[in-house]
Amino acid sequence: MKKIITLLLALAAIANVASAKDYVLSTPNTSLILSAETGKTLYFRYYGSKASASEIRATGRMLRYDAYPVFGTACDRPYAALIKQHDGDNAAKLVVEKIIEEKRSGNTIQLSVLLRDVAHPTLVVKVNYFAYEDCDIIKMNTEYINEGKKPIVLQKYMSAVLPIQSDNCVLLHLDGSTKNEYNEVVEPLTSGVRTISSQSGSRTAIFHNAAFMLGLDGRLDERNCPVIAGALSWMGNFHFEFYNTLQARVPTLFMGGINPAASDYTLAAKSSLTTPEMIFTYATDGKGEATRTFHRWARKHQILDGEKQREILLNSWEGVHFDISETSMVDMTRDFAALGGEMFVVDDGWFGEKYPRDNAKTSLGDWNHAPGKLPRGVQPLIDMAHSNGMKFGIWIEPEMVNVKSELYEKHPDWVLRHPDFEPSYGRGGGQLLLDLTNPKVQDHVFGVVDNLLTKYPEIYYIKWDNNMTMNNASSLYLPKELQSNLTVDFTLALEKILKRIREKYPHVVIQLCASGGGRLNYGYMPYFQEMWTSDQTDAYHRVLIQWGALNFFPANMLAAHVGSAFSKYTQRHIPIKYRFDVASMCRLGMEMVPASMNDSERAYAKRAIAAYKEIRPVVQQGDLYRLVSPYEGLRDFTSLMYVSESKEQAVVFVYRHIVKHDMSNIILRLQGLNPDAKYMIREVAPEVEGKPVKLDGKVVSGRVLMQEGVVIPELVKTYSQNRSHGEMRLSNDYRSVVLSLTEVK
Ligand code: DGJ
């Protein structure tokens, strides 16, 4: 009898499956398949190469797993949502109510499914899938809608769930800290749950980054292997969960979204919460392809002015720190203009009327010029930049206040802190984060930018810094019962402020900075044209940092500056050519006092800046191909290249870090070129003017360059004439060569 019942149930299940409809969402080369039937669970079936449902069914690659598992129906395995009803019930069963297939404007097709809870029908969860027609990108998010008359509490509310048919995944993610950002970490995804998350509240990429790659066939190679990459577009705390089990019925699962830690979210009656978008790509040609898809999509669809050229700038910070004066700024501006620079940016230290900003202990919040430092205000600096044919930019940290400031004296209740105990102070011992959930604070932060741009309309660029995490996660504005909404509401408030700024100032260039690269995330891209990659001034260290960041973030939004020869952070000396060549792999700038260079360095800087202008379109808009990784074992070399979309131009960067006696030549097999085209090779900004490497001037086909590669013997010499290069060369370590390739028609 029992057997017959089991058989009947199985037949019923098959009948259900058969009556469910498949929904296929495709990009040019990938597909995602769901199956849905009204009144039933929504199933995730497939994400991978472009295919029809029948092909995937025929190959046995069709999965059948809850597309959005929730606590209640998925209690014994990872769930994406845990929702506490007003009566305390925390179980839910979500079933399909409606499938909305709609073509949206622009390049995306959207498929949304409305799921309603069987036990509490006033709870609706809308899961959204967006596919791009011009890029292999699929986005996912969810909307929580409380149609009831009482609030509910979201205890876990992930944006996306991605079941993956592989039990042999390799994970790549980024880990680091200030001046040591984005170390590339690669590890096998072993059995159990692997989480990567952030709890820092306001600069949430400071340790871990909300982006990952998964190699699906037990390896994560640059080419020829299937890879899924993902990134969360969210300025707040994030949470990634990778669940890997040997149970046959549960695939490897990825879930990503807002970090629910200490963030139970009270959703008021008749209100909704839209969770941030998770961005995915699927690549068959390795992580190289995954990176290129992310870069192209980001430039085209996510970064503000992502296809516009970025200027070469000098920032005052590493040169003079807080020691700002009209004379020092004017000198730097003039000296940088003489090198061919395009913009001068005054960093921290220019403000504070009552309390001049002489160090990190005072003045944040008081955004008027310090009369003792700039007696005539900021305008003469702008005029000086303009009279030298350059643009002008300025630093602010608008979300912050120092206890020693006029702002704090007026509004001590505008900060994040607990009312009953002493807050923990940030940088300088007196810094606090403003409470962005307070609408008056929102007006203030908007006003910092608005007042500055109203007073000085010729400001072209703003550096928006943030040097404090949310150590005091208590709001004096939110009522007690909504304290755990803080991390989410703070992030939503920041987004609201940024939207308001962009409505009034759509194209003022704003760089995002957070003690270096502590905010590198896709969520900021619609508001900021670029991000400061790191405060690390050691160019070798920056190779590792920039390489890590470039996995997910394109070169035109990563600011990279040439510092002085001696890095105080690592105590290493690095020659000027290598420093320029490293910064030139992203958006080039300088961060030192130009007058501190000797004559040969200055002459080289001038040539390197002129050369960057030539290669800039390819670096800033080209496709990235990684040739030799600095993370792979103990390599003496690192190499990467950019190729223009038309494949008519390319730029190859080669860095030799540490010299060894009798080094072997390295064969660099180039990538991404047109095999049938012939390319003229030129060395970009050779170390000694007029003495390029032997490859310079050679014409070689793309096919040979890719199949046989090139050797640059000059880079392996250990004894080159140190003295003939004047004082430019400090040792034989840290040598580099940059080649440009132009198609010869
Ligand atoms: C931290 C940033 O990362 C630096 O570039 C600089 O702007 C300082 N803040 C200024 O205080």
Short mmCIF file of C-alpha atoms in Angstrom, two decimals, residues 87 217 339 432 480 605 639 735:
data_model
loop_
_atom_site.label_atom_id
_atom_site.label_comp_id
_atom_site.label_asym_id
_atom_site.label_seq_id
_atom_site.Cartn_x
_atom_site.Cartn_y
_atom_site.Cartn_z
CA ASP A 87 2.22 37.38 15.48
CA ASP A 217 35.34 22.46 -13.22
CA LEU A 339 54.86 68.26 -17.01
CA LEU A 432 32.40 60.56 14.29
CA LYS A 480 14.50 52.33 19.77
CA ALA A 605 57.75 62.35 -16.06
CA SER A 639 52.26 41.29 -17.44
CA ARG A 735 62.22 47.56 -14.29
#
